[in-house]
Coordinates of N, CA, C and O in Angstrom, one line a residue:
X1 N 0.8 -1.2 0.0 CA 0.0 0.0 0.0 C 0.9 1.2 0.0 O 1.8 1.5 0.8
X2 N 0.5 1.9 -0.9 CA 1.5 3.4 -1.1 C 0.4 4.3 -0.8 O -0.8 4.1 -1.0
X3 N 0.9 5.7 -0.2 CA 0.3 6.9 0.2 C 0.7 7.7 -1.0 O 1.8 7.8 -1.5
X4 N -0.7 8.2 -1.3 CA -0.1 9.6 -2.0 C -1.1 10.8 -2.0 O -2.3 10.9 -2.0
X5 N 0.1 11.8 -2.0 CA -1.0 13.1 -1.5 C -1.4 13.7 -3.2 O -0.6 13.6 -4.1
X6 N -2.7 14.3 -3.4 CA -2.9 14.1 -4.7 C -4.1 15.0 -4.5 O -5.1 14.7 -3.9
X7 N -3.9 16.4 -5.0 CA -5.0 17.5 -4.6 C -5.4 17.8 -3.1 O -6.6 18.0 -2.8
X8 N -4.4 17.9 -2.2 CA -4.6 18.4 -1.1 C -5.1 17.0 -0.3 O -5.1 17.1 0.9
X9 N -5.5 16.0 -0.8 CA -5.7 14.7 0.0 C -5.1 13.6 -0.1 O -4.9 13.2 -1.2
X10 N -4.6 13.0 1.0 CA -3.5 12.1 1.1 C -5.2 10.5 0.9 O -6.3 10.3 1.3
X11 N -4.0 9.7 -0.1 CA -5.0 8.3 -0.9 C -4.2 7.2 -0.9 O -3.1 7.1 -1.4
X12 N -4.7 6.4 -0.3 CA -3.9 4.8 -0.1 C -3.9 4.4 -0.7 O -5.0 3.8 -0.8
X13 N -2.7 3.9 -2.3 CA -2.9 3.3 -3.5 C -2.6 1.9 -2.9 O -1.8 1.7 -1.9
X14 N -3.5 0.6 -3.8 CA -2.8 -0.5 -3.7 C -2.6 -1.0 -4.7 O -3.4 -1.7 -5.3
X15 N -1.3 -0.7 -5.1 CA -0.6 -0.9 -6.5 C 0.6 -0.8 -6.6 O 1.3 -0.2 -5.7
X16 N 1.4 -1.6 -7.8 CA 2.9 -2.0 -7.6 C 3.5 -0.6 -7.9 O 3.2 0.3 -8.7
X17 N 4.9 -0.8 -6.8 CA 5.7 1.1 -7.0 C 5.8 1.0 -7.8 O 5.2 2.1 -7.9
X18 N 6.0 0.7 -9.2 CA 6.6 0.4 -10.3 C 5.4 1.2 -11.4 O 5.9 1.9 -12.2
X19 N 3.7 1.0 -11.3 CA 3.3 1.8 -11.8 C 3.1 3.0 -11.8 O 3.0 3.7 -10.8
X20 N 3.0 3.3 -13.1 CA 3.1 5.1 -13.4 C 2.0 5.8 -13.2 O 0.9 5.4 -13.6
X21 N 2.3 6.9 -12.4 CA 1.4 7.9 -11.7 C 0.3 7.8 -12.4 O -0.8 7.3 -12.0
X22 N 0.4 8.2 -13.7 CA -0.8 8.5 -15.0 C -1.9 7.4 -14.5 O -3.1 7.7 -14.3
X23 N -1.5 5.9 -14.3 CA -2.4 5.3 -14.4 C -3.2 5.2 -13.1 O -4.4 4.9 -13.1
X24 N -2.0 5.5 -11.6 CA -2.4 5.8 -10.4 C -3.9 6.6 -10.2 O -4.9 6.3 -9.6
X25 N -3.5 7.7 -10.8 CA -4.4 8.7 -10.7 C -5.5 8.4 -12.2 O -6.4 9.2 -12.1
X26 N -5.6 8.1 -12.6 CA -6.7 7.3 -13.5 C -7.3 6.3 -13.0 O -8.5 6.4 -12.7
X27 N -6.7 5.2 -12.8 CA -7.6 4.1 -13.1 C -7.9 3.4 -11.2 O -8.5 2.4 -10.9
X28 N -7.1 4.7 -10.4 CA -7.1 4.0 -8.8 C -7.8 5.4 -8.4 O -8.6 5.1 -7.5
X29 N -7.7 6.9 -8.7 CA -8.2 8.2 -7.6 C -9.3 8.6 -9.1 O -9.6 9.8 -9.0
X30 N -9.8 8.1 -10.0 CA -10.6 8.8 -11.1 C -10.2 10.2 -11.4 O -11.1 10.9 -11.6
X31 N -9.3 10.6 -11.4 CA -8.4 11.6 -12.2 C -8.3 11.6 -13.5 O -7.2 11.6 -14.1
X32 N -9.2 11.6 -14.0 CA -9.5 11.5 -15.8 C -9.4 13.1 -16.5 O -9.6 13.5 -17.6
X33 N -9.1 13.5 -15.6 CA -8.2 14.9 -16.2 C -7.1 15.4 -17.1 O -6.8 16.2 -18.1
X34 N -6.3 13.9 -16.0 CA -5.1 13.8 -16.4 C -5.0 12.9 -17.6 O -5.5 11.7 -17.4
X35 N -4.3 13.1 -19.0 CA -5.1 12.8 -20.0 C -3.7 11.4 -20.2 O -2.7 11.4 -19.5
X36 N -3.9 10.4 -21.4 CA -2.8 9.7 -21.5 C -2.7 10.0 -23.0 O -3.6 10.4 -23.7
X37 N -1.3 9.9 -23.4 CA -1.2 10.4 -25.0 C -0.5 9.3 -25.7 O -0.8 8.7 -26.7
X38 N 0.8 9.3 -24.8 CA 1.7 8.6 -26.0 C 2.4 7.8 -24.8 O 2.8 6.8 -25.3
X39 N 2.6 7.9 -23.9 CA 3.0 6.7 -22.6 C 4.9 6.9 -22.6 O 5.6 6.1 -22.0
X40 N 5.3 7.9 -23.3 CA 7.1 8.0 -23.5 C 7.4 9.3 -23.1 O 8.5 9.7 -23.5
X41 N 6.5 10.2 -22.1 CA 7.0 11.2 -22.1 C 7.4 12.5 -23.3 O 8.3 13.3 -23.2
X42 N 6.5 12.6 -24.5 CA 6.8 13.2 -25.5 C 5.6 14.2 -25.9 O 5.7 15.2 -26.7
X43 N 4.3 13.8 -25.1 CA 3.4 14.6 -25.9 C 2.8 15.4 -24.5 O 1.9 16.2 -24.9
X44 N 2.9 15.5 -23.5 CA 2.8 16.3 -22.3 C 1.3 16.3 -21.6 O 0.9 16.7 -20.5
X45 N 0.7 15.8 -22.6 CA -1.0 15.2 -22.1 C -0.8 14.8 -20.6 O -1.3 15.6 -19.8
X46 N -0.3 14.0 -20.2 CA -0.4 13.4 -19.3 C 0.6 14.6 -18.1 O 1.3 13.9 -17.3
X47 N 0.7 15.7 -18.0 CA 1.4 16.6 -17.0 C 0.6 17.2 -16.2 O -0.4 17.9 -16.5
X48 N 1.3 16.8 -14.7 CA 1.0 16.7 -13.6 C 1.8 17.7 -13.1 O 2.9 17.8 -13.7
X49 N 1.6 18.4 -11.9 CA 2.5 19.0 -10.9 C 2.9 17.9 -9.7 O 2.0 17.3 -9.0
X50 N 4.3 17.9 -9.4 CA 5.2 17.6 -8.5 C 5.7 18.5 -7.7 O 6.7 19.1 -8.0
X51 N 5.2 18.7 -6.8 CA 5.6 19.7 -5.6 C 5.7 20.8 -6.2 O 6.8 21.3 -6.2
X52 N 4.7 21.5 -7.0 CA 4.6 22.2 -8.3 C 5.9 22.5 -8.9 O 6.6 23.5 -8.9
X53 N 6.2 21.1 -9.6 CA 7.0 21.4 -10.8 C 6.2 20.6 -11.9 O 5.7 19.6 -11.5
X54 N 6.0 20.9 -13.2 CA 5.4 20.0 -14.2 C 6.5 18.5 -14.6 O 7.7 18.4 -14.8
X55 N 5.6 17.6 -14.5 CA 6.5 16.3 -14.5 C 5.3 15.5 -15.8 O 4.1 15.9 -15.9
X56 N 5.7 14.4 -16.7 CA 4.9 14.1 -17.0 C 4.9 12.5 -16.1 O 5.8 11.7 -15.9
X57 N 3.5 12.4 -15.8 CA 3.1 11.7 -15.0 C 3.0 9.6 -16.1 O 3.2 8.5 -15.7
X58 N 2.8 10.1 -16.9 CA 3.4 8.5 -17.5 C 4.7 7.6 -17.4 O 4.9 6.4 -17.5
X59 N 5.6 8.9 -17.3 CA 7.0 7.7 -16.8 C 7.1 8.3 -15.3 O 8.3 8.6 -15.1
X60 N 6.5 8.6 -14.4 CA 6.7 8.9 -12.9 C 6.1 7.5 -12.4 O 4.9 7.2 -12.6
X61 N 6.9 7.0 -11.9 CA 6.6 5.9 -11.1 C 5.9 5.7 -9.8 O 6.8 5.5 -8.9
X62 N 4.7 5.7 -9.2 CA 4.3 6.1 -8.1 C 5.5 6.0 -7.0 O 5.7 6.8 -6.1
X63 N 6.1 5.1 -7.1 CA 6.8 4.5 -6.1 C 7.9 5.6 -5.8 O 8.5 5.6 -4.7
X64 N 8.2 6.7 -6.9 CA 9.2 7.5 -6.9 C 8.2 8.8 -5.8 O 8.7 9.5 -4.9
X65 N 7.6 8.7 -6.0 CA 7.0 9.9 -5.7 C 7.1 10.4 -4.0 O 7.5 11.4 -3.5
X66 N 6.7 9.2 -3.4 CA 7.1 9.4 -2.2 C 6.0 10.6 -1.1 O 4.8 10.4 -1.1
X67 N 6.7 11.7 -0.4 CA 5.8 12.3 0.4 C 5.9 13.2 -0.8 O 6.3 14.2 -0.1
X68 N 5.9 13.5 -1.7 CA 5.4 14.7 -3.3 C 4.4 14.8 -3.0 O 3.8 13.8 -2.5
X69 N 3.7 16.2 -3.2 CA 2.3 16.5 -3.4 C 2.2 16.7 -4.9 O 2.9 17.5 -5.5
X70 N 1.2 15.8 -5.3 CA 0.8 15.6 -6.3 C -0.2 16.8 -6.7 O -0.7 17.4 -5.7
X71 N -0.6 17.2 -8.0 CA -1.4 18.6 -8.4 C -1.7 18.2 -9.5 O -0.8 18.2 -10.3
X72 N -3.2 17.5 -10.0 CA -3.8 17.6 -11.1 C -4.1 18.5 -11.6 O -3.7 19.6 -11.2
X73 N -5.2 18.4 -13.2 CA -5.7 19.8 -13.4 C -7.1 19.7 -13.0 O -7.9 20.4 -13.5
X74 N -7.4 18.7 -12.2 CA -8.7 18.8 -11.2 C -8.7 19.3 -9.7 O -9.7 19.4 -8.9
X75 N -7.1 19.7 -9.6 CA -6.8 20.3 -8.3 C -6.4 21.8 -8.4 O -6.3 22.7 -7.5
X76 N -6.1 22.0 -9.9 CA -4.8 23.2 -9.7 C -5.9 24.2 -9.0 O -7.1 24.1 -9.0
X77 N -5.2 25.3 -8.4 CA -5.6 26.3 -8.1 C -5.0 27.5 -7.9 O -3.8 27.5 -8.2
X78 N -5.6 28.9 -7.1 CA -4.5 29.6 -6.8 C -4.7 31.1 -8.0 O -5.3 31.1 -9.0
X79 N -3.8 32.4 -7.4 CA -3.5 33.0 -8.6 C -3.3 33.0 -10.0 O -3.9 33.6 -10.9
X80 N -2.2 32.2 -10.2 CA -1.6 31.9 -11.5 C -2.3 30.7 -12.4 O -2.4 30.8 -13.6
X81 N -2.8 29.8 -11.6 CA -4.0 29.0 -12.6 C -5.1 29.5 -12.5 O -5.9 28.7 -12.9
X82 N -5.4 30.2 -12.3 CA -6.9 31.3 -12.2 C -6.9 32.0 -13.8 O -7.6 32.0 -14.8
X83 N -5.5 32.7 -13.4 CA -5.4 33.6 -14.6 C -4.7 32.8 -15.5 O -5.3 33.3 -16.5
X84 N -4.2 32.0 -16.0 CA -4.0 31.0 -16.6 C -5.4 30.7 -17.4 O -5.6 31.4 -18.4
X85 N -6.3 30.0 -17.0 CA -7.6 29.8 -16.8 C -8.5 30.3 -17.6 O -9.3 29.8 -18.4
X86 N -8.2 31.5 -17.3 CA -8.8 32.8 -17.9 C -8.4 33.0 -19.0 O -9.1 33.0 -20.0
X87 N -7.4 33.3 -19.1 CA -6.9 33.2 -20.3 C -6.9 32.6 -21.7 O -6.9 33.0 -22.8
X88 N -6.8 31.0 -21.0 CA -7.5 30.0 -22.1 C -8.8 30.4 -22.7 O -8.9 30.5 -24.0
X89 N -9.6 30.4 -22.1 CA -11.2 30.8 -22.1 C -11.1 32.4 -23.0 O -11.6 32.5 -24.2
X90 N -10.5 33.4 -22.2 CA -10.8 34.8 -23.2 C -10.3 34.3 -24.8 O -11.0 34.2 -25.7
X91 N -8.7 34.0 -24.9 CA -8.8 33.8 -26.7 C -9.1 32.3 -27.2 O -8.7 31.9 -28.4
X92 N -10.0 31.3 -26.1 CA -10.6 30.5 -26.8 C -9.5 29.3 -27.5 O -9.5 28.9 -28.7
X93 N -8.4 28.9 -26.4 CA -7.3 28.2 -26.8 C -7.9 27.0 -27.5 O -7.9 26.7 -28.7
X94 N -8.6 26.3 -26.5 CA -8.9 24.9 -27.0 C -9.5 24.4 -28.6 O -10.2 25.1 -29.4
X95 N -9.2 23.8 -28.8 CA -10.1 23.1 -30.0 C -10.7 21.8 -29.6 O -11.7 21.6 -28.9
X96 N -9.6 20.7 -30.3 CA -10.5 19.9 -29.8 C -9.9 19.1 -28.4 O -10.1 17.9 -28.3
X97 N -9.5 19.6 -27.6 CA -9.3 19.6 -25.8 C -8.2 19.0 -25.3 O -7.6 19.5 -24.4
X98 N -7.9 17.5 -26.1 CA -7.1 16.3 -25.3 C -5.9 16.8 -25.0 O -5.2 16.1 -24.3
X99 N -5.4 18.0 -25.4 CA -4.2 18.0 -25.1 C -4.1 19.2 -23.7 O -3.5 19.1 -22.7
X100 N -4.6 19.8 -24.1 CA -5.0 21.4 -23.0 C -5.0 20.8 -21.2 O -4.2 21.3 -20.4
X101 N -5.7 20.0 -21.0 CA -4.5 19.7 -19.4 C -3.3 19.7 -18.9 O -2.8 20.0 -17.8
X102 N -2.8 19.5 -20.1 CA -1.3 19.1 -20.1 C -0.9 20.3 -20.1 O -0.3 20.8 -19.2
X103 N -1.4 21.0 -21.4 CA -0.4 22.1 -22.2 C -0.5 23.0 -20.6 O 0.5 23.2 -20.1
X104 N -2.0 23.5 -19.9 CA -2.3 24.5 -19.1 C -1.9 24.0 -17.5 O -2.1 24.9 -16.6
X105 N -1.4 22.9 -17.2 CA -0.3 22.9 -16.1 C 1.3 23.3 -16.4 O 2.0 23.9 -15.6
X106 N 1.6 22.9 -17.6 CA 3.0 23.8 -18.1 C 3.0 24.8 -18.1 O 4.1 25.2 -17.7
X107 N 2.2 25.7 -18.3 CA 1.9 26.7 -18.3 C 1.8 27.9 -17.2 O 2.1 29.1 -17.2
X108 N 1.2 27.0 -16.0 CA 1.3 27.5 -14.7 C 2.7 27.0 -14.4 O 3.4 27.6 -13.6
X109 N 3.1 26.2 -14.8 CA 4.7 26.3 -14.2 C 5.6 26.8 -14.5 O 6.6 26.9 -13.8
X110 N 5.4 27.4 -16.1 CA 6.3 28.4 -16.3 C 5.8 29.8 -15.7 O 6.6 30.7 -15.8
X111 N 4.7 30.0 -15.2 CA 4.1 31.3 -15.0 C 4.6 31.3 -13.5 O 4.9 32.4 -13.0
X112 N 4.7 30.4 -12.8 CA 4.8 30.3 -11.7 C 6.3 30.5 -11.3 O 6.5 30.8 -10.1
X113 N 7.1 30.4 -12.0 CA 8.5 30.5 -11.9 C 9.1 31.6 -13.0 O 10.3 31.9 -13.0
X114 N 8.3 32.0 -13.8 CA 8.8 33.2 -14.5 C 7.7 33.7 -15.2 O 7.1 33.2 -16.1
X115 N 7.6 35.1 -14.3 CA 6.4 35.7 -14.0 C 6.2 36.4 -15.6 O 5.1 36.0 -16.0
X116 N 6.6 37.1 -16.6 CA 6.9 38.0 -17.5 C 8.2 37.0 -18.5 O 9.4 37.2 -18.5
X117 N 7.6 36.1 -19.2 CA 8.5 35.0 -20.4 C 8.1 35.5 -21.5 O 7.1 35.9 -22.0
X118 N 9.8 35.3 -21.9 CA 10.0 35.7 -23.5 C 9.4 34.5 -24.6 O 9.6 33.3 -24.3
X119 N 8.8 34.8 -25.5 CA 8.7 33.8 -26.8 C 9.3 32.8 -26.5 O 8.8 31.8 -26.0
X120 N 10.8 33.0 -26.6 CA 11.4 31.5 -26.3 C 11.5 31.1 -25.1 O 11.8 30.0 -24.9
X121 N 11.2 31.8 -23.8 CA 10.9 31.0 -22.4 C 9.9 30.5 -22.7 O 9.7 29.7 -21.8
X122 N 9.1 30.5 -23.3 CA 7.5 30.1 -23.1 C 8.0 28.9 -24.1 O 8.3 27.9 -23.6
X123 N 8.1 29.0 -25.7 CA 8.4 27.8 -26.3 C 9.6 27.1 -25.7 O 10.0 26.2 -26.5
X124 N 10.4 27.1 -24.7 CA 11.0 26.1 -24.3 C 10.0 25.5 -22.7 O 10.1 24.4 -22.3
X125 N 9.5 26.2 -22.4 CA 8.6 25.8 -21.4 C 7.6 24.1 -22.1 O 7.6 22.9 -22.0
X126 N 7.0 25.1 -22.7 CA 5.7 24.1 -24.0 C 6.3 23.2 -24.5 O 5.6 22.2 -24.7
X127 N 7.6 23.2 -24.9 CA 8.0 22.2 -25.8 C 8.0 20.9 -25.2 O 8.4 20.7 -24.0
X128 N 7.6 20.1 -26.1 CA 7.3 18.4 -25.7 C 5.6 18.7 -25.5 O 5.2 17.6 -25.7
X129 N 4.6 19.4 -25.2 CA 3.9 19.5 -25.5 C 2.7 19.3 -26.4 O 1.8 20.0 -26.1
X130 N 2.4 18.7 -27.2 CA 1.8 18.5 -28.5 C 0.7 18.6 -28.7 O 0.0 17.8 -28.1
X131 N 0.1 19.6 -29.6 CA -1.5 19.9 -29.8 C -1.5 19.1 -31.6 O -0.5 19.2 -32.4
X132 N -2.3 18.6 -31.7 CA -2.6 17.7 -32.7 C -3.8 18.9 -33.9 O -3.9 19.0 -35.1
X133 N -4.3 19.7 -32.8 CA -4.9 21.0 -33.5 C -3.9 22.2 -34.0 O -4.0 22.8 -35.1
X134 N -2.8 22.3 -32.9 CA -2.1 22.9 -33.7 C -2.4 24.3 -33.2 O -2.2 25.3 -33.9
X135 N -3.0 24.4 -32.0 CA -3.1 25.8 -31.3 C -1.6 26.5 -30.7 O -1.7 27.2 -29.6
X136 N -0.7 26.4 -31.1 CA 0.5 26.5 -30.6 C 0.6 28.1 -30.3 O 1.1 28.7 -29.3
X137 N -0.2 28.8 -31.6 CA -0.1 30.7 -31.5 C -1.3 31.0 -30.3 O -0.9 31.7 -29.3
X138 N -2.6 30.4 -30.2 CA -3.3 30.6 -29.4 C -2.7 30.0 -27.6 O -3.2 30.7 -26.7
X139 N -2.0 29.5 -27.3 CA -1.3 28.9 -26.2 C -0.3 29.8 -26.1 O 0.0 29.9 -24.9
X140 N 0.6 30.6 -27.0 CA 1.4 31.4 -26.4 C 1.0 32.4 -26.2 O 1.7 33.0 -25.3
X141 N -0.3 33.2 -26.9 CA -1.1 34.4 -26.8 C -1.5 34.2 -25.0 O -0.8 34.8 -24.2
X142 N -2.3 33.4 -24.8 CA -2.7 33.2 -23.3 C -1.8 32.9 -22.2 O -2.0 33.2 -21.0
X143 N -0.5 32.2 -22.7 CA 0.4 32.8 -21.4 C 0.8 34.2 -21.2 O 0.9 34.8 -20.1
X144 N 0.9 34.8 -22.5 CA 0.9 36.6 -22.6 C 0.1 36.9 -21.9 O 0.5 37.3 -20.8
X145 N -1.2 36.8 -22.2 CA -2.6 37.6 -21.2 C -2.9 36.9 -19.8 O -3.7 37.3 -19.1
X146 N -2.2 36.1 -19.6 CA -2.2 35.7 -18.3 C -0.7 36.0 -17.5 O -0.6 36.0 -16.3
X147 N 0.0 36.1 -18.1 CA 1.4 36.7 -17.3 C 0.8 38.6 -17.1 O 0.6 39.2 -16.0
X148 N 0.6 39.0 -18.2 CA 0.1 40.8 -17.8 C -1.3 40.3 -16.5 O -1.3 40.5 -15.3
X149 N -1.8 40.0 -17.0 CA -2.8 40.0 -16.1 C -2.7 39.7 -14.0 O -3.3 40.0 -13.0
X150 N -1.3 38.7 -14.3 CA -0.9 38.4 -13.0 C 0.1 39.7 -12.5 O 0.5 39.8 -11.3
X151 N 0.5 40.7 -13.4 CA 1.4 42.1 -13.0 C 0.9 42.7 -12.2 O 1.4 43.7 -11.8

């Protein structure tokens, strides 16, 4: 039996350390937020906050995690995912969705650690990311209006 703290509540997994958080929080806490994409770490769907740092949760091993507070995007909260948030919503990031959990916890973690990011802080933030729609201009517009907005 593994403990894990996972939106502000600590959850008794019984599952081998060996499996990966993604599936922890899916298929053991119904965290269907947290989306699954590509299972290699490459398309960012599945990013989660680690003691708020963005981690992708398909190669995180529960077992690694330890006393980490875990941060879905059914938990995030706070200033900077607020306005985050908002931002999505004012220029209408999404299309068709599956990837936007992902993309919008990177997002608070770059905002969260660098309040006012240049083009390339933000595309090196995003990158590994992958929108299949292809909102890449709409996603960096909204960390813009959500970094002014947090000034």
């Amino acid at each position: 039996m593994l403990k894990l703290n996972v939106d502000g509540v600590s959850h008794d997994v019984d599952a081998d350390p060996d499996m990966p958080l993604l599936w922890a929080l899916r298929d053991h806490l119904d965290k269907t937020g947290t989306k699954y994409g590509c299972g290699i770490a490459q398309c960012g769907a599945c990013t989660v906050h680690l003691d708020g740092q963005p981690v992708r949760s398909c190669q995180t091993r529960i077992g690694d995690v330890g006393e980490a507070k875990v941060t879905t995007i059914q938990g995030v909260s706070g200033r900077v995912a607020d306005a985050v948030q908002t931002a999505w919503r004012s220029l209408d990031v999404v299309q068709c969705g599956y990837c936007q959990s992902g993309q919008i916890m990177s997002a608070i973690g770059l905002l969260s650690t660098t309040p006012k990011p240049s083009d390339a802080e933000i595309d090196g933030a995003m990158d590994g990311n992958i929108c299949r729609c292809g909102t890449y201009q709409r996603v960096r517009a909204a960390i813009h209006e959500a970094a002014r907005s947090l000034a």
